[in-house]
Structures are given as C-alpha cells and as structure tokens.
Coordinates of C-alpha atoms in Angstrom, one line a residue:
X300 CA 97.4 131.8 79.2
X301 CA 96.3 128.9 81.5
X302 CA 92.5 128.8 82.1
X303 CA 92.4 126.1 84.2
X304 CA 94.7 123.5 86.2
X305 CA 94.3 119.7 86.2
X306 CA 94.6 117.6 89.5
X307 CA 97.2 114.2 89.9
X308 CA 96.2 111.7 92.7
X309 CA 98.2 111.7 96.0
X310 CA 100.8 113.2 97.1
X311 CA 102.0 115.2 100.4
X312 CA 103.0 118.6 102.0
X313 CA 105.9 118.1 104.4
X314 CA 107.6 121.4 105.7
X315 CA 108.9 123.2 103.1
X316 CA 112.2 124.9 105.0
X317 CA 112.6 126.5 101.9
X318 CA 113.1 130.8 103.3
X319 CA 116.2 129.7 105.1
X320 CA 118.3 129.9 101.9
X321 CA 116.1 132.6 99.8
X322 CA 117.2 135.4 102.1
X323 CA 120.2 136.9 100.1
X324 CA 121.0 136.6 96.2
X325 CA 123.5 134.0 94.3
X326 CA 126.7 134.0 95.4
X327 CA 129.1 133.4 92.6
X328 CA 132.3 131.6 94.4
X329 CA 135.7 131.7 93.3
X330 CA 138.6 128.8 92.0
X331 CA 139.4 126.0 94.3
X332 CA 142.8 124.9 93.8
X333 CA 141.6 121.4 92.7
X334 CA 138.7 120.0 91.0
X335 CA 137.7 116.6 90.2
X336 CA 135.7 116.0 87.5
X337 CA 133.8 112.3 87.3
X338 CA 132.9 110.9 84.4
X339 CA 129.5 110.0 85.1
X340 CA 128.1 112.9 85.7
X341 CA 124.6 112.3 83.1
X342 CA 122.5 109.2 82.0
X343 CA 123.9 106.7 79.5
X344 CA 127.4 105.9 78.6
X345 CA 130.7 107.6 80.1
X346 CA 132.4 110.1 77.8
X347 CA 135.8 109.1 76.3
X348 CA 138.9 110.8 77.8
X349 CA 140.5 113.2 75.2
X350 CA 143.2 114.2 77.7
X351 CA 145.9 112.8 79.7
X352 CA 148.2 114.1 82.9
X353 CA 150.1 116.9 82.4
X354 CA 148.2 118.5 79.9
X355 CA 147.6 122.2 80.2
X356 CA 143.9 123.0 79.4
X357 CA 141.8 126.4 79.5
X358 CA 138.0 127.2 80.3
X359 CA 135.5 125.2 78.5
X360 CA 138.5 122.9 76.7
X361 CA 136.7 119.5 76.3
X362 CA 138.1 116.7 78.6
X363 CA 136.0 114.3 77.4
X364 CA 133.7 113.8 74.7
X365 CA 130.2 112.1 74.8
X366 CA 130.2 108.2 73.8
X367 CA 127.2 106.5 72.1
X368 CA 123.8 107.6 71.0
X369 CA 123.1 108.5 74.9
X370 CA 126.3 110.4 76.7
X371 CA 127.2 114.3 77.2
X372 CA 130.7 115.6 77.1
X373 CA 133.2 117.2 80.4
X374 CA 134.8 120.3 79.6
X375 CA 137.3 121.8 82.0
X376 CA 135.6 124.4 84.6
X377 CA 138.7 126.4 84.7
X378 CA 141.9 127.0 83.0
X379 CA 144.9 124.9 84.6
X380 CA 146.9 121.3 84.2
X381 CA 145.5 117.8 84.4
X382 CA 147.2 116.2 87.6
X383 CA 145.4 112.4 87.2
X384 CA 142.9 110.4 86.1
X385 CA 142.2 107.8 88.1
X386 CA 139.1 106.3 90.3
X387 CA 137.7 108.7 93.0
X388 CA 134.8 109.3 95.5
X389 CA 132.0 110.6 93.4
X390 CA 128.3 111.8 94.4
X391 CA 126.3 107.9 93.8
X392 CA 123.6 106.0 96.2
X393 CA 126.3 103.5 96.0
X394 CA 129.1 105.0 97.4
X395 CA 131.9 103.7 95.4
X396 CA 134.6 105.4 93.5
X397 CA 134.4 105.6 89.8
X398 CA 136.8 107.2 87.1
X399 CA 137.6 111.3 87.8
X400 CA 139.7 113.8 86.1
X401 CA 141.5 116.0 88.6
X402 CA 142.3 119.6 87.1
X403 CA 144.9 121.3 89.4
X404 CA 144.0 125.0 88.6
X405 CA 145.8 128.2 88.0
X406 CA 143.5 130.7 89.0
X407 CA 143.9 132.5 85.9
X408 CA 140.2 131.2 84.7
X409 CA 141.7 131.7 80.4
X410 CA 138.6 130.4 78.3
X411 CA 139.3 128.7 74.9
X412 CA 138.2 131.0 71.9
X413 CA 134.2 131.0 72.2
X414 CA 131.9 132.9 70.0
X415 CA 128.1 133.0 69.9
X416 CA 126.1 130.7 67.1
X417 CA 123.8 132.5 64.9
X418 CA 120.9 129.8 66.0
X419 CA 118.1 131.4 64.4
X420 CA 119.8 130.9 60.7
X421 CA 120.8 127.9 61.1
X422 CA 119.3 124.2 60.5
X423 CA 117.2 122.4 63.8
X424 CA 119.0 119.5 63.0
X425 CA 122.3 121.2 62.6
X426 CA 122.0 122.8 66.0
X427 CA 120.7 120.2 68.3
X428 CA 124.1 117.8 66.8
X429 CA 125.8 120.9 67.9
X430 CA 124.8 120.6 71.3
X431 CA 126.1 117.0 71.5
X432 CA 129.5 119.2 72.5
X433 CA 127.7 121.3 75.1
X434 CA 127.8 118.7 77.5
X435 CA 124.2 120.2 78.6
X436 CA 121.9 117.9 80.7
X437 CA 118.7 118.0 82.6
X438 CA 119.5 120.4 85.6
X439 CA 116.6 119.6 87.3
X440 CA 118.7 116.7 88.9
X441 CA 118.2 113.4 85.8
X442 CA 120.4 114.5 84.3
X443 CA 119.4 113.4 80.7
X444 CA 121.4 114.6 77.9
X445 CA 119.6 117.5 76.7
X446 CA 120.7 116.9 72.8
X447 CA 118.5 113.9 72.9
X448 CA 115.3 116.0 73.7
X449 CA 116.3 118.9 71.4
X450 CA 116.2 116.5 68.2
X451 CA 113.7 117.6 65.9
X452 CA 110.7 114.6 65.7
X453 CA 110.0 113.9 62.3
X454 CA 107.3 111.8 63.1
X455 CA 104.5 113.4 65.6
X456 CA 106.5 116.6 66.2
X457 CA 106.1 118.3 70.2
X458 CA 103.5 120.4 69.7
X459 CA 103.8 121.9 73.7
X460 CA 106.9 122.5 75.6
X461 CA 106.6 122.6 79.4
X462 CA 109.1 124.0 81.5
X463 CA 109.7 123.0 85.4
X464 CA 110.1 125.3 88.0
X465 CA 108.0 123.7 90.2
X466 CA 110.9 123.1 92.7
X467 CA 108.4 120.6 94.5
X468 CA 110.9 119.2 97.3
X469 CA 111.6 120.9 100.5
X470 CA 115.0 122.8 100.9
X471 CA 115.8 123.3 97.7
X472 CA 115.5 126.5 96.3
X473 CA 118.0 127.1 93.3
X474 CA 115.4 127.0 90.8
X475 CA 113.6 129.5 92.5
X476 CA 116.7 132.0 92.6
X477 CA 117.5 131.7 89.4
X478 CA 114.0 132.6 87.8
X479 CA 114.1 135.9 90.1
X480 CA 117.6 136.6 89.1
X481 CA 118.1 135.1 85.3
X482 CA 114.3 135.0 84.1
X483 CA 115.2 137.3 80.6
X484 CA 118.0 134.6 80.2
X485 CA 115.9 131.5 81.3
X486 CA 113.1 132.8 78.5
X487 CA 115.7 133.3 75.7
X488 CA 116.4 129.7 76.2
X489 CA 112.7 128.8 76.0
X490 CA 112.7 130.5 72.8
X491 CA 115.9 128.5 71.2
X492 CA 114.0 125.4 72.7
X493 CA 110.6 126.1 70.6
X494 CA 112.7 127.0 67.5
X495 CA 114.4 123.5 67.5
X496 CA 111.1 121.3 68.4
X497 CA 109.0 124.0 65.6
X498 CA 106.5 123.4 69.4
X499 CA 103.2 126.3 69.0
X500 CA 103.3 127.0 72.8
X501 CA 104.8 126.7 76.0
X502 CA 104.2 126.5 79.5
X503 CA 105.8 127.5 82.3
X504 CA 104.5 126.0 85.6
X505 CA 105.5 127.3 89.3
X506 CA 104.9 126.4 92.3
X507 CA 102.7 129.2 94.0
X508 CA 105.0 129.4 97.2
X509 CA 107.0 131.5 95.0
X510 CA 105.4 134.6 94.2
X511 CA 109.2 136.3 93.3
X512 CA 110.0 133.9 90.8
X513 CA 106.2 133.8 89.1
X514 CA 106.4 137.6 88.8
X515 CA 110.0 137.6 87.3
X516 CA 109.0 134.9 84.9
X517 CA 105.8 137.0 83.5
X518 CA 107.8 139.8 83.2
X519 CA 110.2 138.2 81.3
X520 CA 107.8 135.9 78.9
X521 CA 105.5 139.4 78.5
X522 CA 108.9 140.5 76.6
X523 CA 109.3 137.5 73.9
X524 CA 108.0 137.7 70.5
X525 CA 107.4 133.3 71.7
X526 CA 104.1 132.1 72.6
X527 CA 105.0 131.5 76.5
X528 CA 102.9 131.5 79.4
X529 CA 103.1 131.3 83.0
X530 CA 100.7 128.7 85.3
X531 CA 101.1 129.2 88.8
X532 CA 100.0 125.4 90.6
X533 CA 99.1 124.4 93.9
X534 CA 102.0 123.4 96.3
X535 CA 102.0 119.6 96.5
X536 CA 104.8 117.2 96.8
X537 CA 105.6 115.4 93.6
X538 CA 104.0 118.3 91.4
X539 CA 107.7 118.7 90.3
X540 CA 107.8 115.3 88.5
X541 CA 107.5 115.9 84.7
X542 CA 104.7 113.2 84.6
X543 CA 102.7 115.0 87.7
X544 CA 103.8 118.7 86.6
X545 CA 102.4 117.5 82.4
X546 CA 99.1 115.8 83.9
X547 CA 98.8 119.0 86.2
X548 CA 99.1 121.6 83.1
X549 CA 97.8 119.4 80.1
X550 CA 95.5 117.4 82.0
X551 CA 97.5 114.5 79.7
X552 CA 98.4 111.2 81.7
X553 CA 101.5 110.2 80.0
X554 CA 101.3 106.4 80.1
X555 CA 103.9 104.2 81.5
X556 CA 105.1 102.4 78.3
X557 CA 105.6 106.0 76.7
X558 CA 107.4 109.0 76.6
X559 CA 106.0 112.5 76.6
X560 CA 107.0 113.0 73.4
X561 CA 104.4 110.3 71.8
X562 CA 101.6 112.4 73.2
X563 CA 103.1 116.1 71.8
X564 CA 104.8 117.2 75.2
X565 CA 108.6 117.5 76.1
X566 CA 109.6 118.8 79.1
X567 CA 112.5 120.8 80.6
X568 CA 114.2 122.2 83.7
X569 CA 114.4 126.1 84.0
X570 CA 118.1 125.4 84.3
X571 CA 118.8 123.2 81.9
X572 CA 117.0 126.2 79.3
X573 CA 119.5 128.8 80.8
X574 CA 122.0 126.5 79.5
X575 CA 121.0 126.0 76.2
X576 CA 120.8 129.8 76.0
X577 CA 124.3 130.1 77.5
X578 CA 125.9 127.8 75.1
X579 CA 124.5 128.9 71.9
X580 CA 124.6 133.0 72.5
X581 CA 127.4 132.9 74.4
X582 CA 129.7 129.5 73.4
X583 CA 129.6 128.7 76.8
X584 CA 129.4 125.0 77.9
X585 CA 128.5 123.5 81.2
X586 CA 130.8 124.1 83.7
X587 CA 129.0 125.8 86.8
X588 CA 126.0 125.6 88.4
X589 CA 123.6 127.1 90.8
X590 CA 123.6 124.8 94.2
X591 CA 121.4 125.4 97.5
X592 CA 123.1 124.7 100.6
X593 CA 121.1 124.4 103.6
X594 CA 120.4 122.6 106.9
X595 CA 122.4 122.8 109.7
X596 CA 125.3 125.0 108.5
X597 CA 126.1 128.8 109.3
X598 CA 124.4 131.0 106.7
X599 CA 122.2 128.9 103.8
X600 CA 121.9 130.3 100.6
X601 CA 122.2 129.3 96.6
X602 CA 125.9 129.3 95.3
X603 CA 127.1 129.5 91.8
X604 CA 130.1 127.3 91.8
X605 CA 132.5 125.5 89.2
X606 CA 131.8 122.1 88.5
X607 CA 134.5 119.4 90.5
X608 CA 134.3 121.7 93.7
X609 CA 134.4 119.9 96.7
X610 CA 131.3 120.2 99.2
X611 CA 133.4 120.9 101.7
X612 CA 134.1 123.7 99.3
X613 CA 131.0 124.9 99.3
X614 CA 130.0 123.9 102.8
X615 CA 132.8 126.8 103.7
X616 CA 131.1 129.0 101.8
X617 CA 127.6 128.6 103.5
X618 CA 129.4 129.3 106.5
X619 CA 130.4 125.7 107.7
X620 CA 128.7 122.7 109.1
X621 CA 127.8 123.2 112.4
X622 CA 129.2 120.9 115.3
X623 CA 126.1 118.3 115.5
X624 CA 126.3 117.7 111.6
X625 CA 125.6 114.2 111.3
X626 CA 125.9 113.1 107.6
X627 CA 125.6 115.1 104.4
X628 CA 122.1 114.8 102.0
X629 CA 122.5 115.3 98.0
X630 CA 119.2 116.5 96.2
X631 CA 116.0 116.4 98.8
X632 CA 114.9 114.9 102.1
X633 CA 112.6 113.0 99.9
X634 CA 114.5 111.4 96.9
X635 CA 118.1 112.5 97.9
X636 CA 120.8 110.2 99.1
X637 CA 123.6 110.2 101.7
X638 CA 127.0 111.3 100.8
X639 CA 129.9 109.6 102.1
X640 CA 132.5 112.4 102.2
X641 CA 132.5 116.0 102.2
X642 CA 135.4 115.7 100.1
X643 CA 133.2 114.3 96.6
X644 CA 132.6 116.9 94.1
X645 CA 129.7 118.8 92.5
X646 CA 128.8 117.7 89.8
X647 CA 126.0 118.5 87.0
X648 CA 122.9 116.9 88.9
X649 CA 123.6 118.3 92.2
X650 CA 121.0 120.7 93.0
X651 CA 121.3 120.6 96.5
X652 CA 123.4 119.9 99.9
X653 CA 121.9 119.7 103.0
X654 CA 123.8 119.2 106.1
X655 CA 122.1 117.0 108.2
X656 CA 121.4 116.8 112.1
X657 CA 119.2 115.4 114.8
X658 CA 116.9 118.1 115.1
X659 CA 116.1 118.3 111.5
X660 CA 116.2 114.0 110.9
X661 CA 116.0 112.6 113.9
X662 CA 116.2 108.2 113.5
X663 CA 113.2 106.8 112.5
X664 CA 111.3 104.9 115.0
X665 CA 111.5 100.8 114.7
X666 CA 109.1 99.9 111.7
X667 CA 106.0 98.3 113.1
X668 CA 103.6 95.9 110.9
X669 CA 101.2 96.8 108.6
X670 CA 98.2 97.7 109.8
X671 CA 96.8 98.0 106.3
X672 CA 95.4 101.0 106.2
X673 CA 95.9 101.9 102.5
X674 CA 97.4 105.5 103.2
X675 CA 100.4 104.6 101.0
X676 CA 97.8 104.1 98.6
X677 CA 95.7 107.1 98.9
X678 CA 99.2 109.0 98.8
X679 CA 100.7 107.4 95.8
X680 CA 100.9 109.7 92.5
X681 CA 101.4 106.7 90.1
X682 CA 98.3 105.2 91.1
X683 CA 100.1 102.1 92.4
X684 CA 99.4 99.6 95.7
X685 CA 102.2 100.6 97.6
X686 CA 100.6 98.0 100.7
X687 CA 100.5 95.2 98.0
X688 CA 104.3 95.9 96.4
X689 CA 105.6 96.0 100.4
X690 CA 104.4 92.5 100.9
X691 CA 105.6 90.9 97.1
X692 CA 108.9 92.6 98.2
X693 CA 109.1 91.4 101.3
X694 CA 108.4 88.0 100.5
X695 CA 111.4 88.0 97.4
X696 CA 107.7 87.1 95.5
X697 CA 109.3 89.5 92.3
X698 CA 107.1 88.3 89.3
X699 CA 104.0 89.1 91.6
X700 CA 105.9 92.8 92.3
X701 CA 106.4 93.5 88.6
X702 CA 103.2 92.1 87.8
X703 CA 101.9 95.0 90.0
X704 CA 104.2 97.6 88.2
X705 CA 107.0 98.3 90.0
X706 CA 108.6 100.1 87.7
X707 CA 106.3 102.3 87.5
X708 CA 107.3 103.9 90.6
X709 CA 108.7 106.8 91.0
X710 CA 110.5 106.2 94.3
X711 CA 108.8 109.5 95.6
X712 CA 108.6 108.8 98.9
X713 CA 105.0 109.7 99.6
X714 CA 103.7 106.0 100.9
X715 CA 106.8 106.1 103.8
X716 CA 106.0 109.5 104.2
X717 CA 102.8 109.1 105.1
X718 CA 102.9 105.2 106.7
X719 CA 102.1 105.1 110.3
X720 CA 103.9 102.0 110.9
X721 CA 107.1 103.8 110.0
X722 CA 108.1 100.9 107.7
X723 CA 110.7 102.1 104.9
X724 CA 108.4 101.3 101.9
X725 CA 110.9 103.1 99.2
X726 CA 113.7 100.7 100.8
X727 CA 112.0 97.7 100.3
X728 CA 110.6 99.0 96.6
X729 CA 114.1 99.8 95.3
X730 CA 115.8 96.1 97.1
X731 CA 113.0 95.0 94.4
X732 CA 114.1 96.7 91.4
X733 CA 117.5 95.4 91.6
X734 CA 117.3 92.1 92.2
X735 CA 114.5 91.9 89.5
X736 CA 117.3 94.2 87.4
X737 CA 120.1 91.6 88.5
X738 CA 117.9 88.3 87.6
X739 CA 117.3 90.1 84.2
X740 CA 120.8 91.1 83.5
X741 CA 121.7 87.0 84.7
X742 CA 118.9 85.4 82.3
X743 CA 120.0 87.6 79.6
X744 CA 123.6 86.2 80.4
X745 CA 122.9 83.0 80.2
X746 CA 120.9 83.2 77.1
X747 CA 123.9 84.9 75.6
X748 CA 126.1 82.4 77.1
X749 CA 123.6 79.6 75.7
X750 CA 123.9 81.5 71.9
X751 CA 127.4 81.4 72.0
X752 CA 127.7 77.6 73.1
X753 CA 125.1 76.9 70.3
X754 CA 126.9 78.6 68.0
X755 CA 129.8 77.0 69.0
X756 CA 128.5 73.5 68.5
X757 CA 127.3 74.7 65.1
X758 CA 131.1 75.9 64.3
X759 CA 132.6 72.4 65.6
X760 CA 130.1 70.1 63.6
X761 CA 130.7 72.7 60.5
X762 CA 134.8 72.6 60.4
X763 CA 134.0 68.7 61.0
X764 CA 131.4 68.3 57.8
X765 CA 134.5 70.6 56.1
X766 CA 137.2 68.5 57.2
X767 CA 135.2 65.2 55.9
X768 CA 134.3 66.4 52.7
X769 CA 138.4 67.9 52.1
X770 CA 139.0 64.1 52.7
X771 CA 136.8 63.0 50.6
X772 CA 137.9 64.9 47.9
X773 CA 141.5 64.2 48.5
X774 CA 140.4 60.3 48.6
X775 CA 139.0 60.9 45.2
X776 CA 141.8 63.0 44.0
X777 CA 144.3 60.3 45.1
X778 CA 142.2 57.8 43.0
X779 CA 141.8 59.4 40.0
X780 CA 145.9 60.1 40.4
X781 CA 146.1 55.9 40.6
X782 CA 143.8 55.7 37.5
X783 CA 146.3 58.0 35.6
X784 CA 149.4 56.4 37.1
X785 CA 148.0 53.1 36.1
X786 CA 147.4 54.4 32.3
X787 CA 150.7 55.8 32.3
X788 CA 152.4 52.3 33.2
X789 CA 150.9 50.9 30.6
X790 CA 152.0 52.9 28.1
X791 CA 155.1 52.6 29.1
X792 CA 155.1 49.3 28.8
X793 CA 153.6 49.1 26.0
X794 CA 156.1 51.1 24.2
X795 CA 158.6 49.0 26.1
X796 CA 157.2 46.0 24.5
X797 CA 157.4 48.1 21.1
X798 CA 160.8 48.6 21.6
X799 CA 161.6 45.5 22.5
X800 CA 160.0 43.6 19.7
X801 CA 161.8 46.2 17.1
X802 CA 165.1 45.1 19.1
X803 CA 164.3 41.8 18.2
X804 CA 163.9 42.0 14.6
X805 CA 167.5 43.8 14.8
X806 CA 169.5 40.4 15.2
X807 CA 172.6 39.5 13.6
X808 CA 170.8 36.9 11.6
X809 CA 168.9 39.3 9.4
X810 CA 171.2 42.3 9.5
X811 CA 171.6 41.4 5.5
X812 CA 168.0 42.3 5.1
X813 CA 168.3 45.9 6.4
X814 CA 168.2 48.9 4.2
X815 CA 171.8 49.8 2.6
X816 CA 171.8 53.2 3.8
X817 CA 170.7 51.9 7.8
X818 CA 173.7 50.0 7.0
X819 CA 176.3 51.9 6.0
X820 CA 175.2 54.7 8.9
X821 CA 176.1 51.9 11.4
X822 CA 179.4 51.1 9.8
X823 CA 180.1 55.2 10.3
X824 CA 179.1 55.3 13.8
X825 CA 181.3 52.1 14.4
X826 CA 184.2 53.2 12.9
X827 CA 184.4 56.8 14.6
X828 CA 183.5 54.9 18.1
X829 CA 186.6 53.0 17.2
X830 CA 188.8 56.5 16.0
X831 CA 187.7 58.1 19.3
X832 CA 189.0 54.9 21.1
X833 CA 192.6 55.0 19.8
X834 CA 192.4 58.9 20.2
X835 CA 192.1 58.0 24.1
X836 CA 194.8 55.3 24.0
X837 CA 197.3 57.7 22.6
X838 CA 197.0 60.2 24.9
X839 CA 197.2 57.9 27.9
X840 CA 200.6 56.6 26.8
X841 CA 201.8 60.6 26.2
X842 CA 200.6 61.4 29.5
X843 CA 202.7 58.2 30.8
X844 CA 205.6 58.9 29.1

C-alpha cells in the first residue's frame, strides 16, 4: 500500500472532455475488407518482410519479423491474401508515405495454430527472447518494444515495477475502459511482468478522475498471490509521463542521462501488460487494440479494432464526423499531431482520434512578444527555462539551446499552454531539435566522409610503398639473374676454350702419337661412314633405273 504521494513541479489542468466517450462499454468492431499494415509502427528499426503479394496468410501469421537489437514484429490482424507492398499514407508528424503491407481479407478471421506458454516453468531469459515474436510494444502511445524492458538485468536488477494508468491527457479514455472491463486480465500481466524482472513490488498509479477503473483494479490486485498495489494521484497534466508518474509514486527523479532502470524502476502501460498476458496464456500476438474516438463525431466511445483499419473505419463506427470537421488529431490535444487523411490506418501507438472542429480548437490568436513573465517556467515539469530556450531558438543560437537542455524536454505542451502571448513555444522547441539533430547527423557525415578519405590516402600511399618495393625486388632479381647469366658464359667459354685447345692437339701432324686403340676406333668409324655412303649411292642408281 501507498502511504504517501510525492509532488513534480509544473504542470496544468485543461478540460478534461473525457465522459463524452466513457458512457457505454468497448465495442469490439468487425473485418474491414482491407488493411494496411506499415512497417513502422514501434521505435527502432523496420521489421523485415517475410511475405510477398499473393500470399494467403491467417490470424496472427507473421508478416514481418523484428530487425536489430531494437524492432518488434507485424503479424496479420486477420486471415486473407497479401494484395501489395508498397509505400502508403501512414499515421507520422511528417505526413509522408512509408512502406505498408495491404492484407485484402476474407472475413473468415482463421488464426494460425496458437497454444498458451507454460511461463511460470520456464527460463526469464527464455521468455522475454520469446516475446521478440510478439510484436508487443508500449501501448501507452511510445511505442518501445516491450522485449527490450522485459530482459532480465543482470546487473542492478528492477526492484519496483510501476504501471501507468494515469491517462493524464484530455479525451482519451481507452486506458480507463480497459481497467474497468479487463482489470483480472491487466493484473495477470502484471504478474508475468514481475516474474521476468524477479521486481519485490509493484505499483499501480491512477488518476483519481477515475474512481471505476481504481475500484476495478483493487479488486483485481486484492486477488493475486503478487505483491501489487493501487495509488490513486492527483489529476494534473503530465502526471502520465513515466518520469512525472515514477517521481510522483517513488518520490525518485530519474535523471536525464539515465534510464529508470539504473535507479530500480521500469515502467509500463496498462495496455501494453494486457498484452503480455494475451500472448503468453493465450499465443495471441498484437493485432488489435482498444482506440477512443471522440470530438466532433456522432456517438464517442472506445473501440476494439484490428490493426491496419482505416480511421475512416472507425470514424463510421463512432457514428461519423460531423459536417464542420475540420482536420483529424492522433493521440491528445496536447502531444498529438494532425493526420492528413482519414484514409491512414491504425496502427499500434494510436490511442486516440479526435475529430476536430471550431468549437472545440478554434485558431490560435497571432503570437504576441514575450512579455517575460516566466509562466512557461513555473509550468514546466522538467524543470527547464522554457522563456530562455524560446529566444536560443529563435535566434538559430543552437549550442546556447542545448547548453540549456533541450533535450530534456518533453514536448508536453504546458509552457504554450499556459503563455499569454500565445506564442507556439513547442513549435519553436521541436524546429530546435532537428536542426541540432540534422547538424549532428551532417558533422558525423563528414567525419565519416573525412575517415574514409584518410583511409583512402593511407590505401594509395600503401599499394604505392607495395608497388616500389615489388620493383625493387624485381630489380634485384633481374641482377642477380645477370650475375648468373654472366657465370654461365664463362663457363661456357671456358669449356669452349677447353675444347678447343684439345682440338688443337688433334692435328694431322701428331696423329702418330695417339693411342693405338683411339686409332684404330677412327679407322672403324671411317670406314663404315664410307660403307653407308656407297649403300646410298646404290640405291639412287636402282631407284633411277
């Protein structure tokens, strides 16, 4: 049990709009006749296509499989046939079209052959590999590969686990639904969680604008044989953050330059723990999810629907956009983005839709200077000088804005929130980052660019140094073949000379001083030289006769 809660600095209350889409329960939807499944879909590198068009896959079949140390796998929502894989709209800030599997389905909804893993006998490390094929990430809207932060630490070890249902930003409520609905399921998940990480206790911490969920989720924890408790903390925009929501519970400040894990803490969506719980006692992997839809359309409420649905899917579901829809918000009013079609998909980190309209954004006035007031300040959960990072960002001064931690923020809203002079402070904060991102990524270019010339250089003067020395040997070679052709000539000569001086002393003038037998073997050879002649003769004059 939680004796007492911590405080964070800063942070806001805007309208919560949040009992618009609690009034009725989930609503699981049904197949769409299309889905399109991006690739990026999770932090770290894109999965690697296993499939190809006009394959026939089933539910839960992987499509792709997770890449690197960092990645998470796709698995096909549904049963049906792959139609193309090519680049398509896709949920991103950016707006740009990426690489997307489009499943054409059959409505038949045939899973492959699943079956339930025995997690309590098996290995940590075993089951947390295991998970690499879940294709499970954070839920809560990172979207971090959640085999990553199920690894067993051999080093400090997690000693708590804290789970988020905080559910801090207005609208969205899908967190909230599911722990009044799946709470017994949410907890067995918690307890496959603390079995991997060997953590003593956990901690789950809501939000106390939801009294439904808080009851559901002591019900369920009184229930587990797992050390699990339930903290109910004040409402208070970004108590949701996992730094904010740890500091909150643990009183702990996770420095910057760390991770929760180097102070004993990991931290984890109540969806993403649902999951885990699906995939091991059930052999499930990812392939719906629970998605609020609200704003300006006919009836808000949370949907369960397949992964690759359109929005406009599920828009029809909520009971349409209404005529003054204006533009379409993923995630929250506060740290969500703008979609550019109704026709991108949902995919793993998309928590929420809102359908947006003048009466519920209306256009921000014209930004007026800054008055320095330091309200940014007084509002900012990391601590930072939002005043201070407006005017290095501004002014393209970039060293002075990372000298002032800029990465550090959390991009929370809470100084624009709160600025009277209406200026966009997150715009100018995240213009920052990437041009201090793209002058990075440039000077590490050219310092690779620089290696590689270096190296070069070094390459060329080596094969030079190589090629001197191969004629330096073959100079010295080519000498030492002269010296040998020179010895050779003389002996030749010499035994020319030899022979020549023994010719001389063969002369008709001594011949009578020669051995008998040398002699008489000359007088043989002549005479059969002379036999052999008339031979010839003779056989000439037959031939001619």
């Amino acid at each position: 049990m939680i004796s007492k809660i911590f405080k964070f600095n800063g942070g806001v209350h805007p309208p919560e709009n949040k009992l618009e889409s609690t009034g009725r329960p989930i609503q699981r939807l049904g197949i769409p006749g299309e889905l399109v499944l991006p690739l990026r879909q999770h932090i770290g590198n894109l999965p690697k296509i296993r499939v190809q068009p006009g394959d026939q896959v089933l539910k839960g079949q992987l499509l792709a499989e997770a890449e690197g140390s960092i990645s998470a796998a796709v698995h096909a929502p549904t049963s049906g046939m792959i139609v193309s894989i090519e680049d398509k709209l896709i949920p991103h800030p950016s707006g740009l079209p990426d690489m997307c599997i489009t499943l054409k389905t059959d409505g038949e909804d045939r899973w492959i052959p699943h079956e339930p893993v025995d997690w309590r006998q098996r290995n940590p490390a075993e089951l947390a590999a295991s998970l690499r094929d879940s294709g499970i990430v954070g839920l809560g809207g990172a979207a971090f590969p959640t085999q990553i932060k199920l690894r067993p630490s051999g080093g400090s070890g997690v000693k708590t686990l804290i789970i988020n249902g905080a559910e801090c930003e207005p609208y969205i409520t899908c967190d909230d639904m599911l722990m009044r609905e799946r709470a017994d399921e949410i907890v067995k998940g918690i307890e496959i969680a603390q079995h991997l990480l060997k953590a003593d206790n956990c901690i789950v911490g809501i939000e106390d604008n939801k009294p439904e969920a808080e009851k559901a989720m002591r019900v369920a924890c009184a229930g587990s044989a797992s050390k699990i408790g339930v903290a109910v903390v004040p409402t208070l925009y970004p108590s949701g953050d996992a730094r904010r929501l740890t500091a909150l519970l643990t009183g702990i400040e996770v420095p910057s330059s760390k991770r929760s894990t180097d102070v004993g803490i990991q931290v984890f969506n109540v969806a993403t723990m649902l999951a885990v719980y699906r995939y091991l006692e059930h052999g499930e992997t990812v392939t719906s999810r629970i998605v609020t839809v609200t704003g300006n359309v006919g009836a808000p409420g949370n949907f369960e629907v397949l992964l690759g649905s359109s929005i406009e899917f599920l828009l029809a579901a909520a009971g349409g956009a209404l005529p003054d829809t204006n533009g379409l918000i993923m995630g929250g009013p506060m740290m969500g983005f703008s979609l550019p079609s109704s026709k991108t998909p949902i995919i793993k980190a998309t928590n929420c839709i809102i359908a947006g309209a003048p009466k519920l954004f209306p256009e921000p006035p014209p930004a007026m200077p800054c008055i320095r007031c330091a309200r940014c300040a007084d509002a900012c959960p990391v601590n930072l000088q939002p005043q201070e990072l407006y005017w290095y960002a501004r002014g393209r001064n970039l060293e002075k804005a990372r000298e002032y931690q800029l990465f550090d923020c959390i991009e929370c809203g809470c100084c624009s929130y709160v600025c009277p002079s209406d200026i966009p402070l997150v715009q100018y904060y995240r213009f920052a980052k990437s041009e201090i991102i793209a002058q990075d990524k440039a000077k590490e270019a050219a310092s690779l660019a620089r290696e590689r010339n270096d190296f070069r250089l070094a390459r060329i003067e080596r094969e030079k140094q190589e090629r001197a020395q191969k004629h330096a040997q073959k100079a010295a070679g080519a000498k030492a073949e002269a010296g040998a052709d020179d010895a050779k000539k003389a002996a030749i000569e010499a035994a020319m000379a030899r022979a020549q001086a023994q010719k001389a002393e063969v002369t008709p003038q001594n011949t009578e001083n020669l051995d008998l037998a040398v002699q008489a073997k000359i007088a043989d050879i002549d005479a059969r030289r002379a036999q052999t002649e008339a031979k010839a003769e003779n056989k000439e004059e037959q031939q001619e006769n």
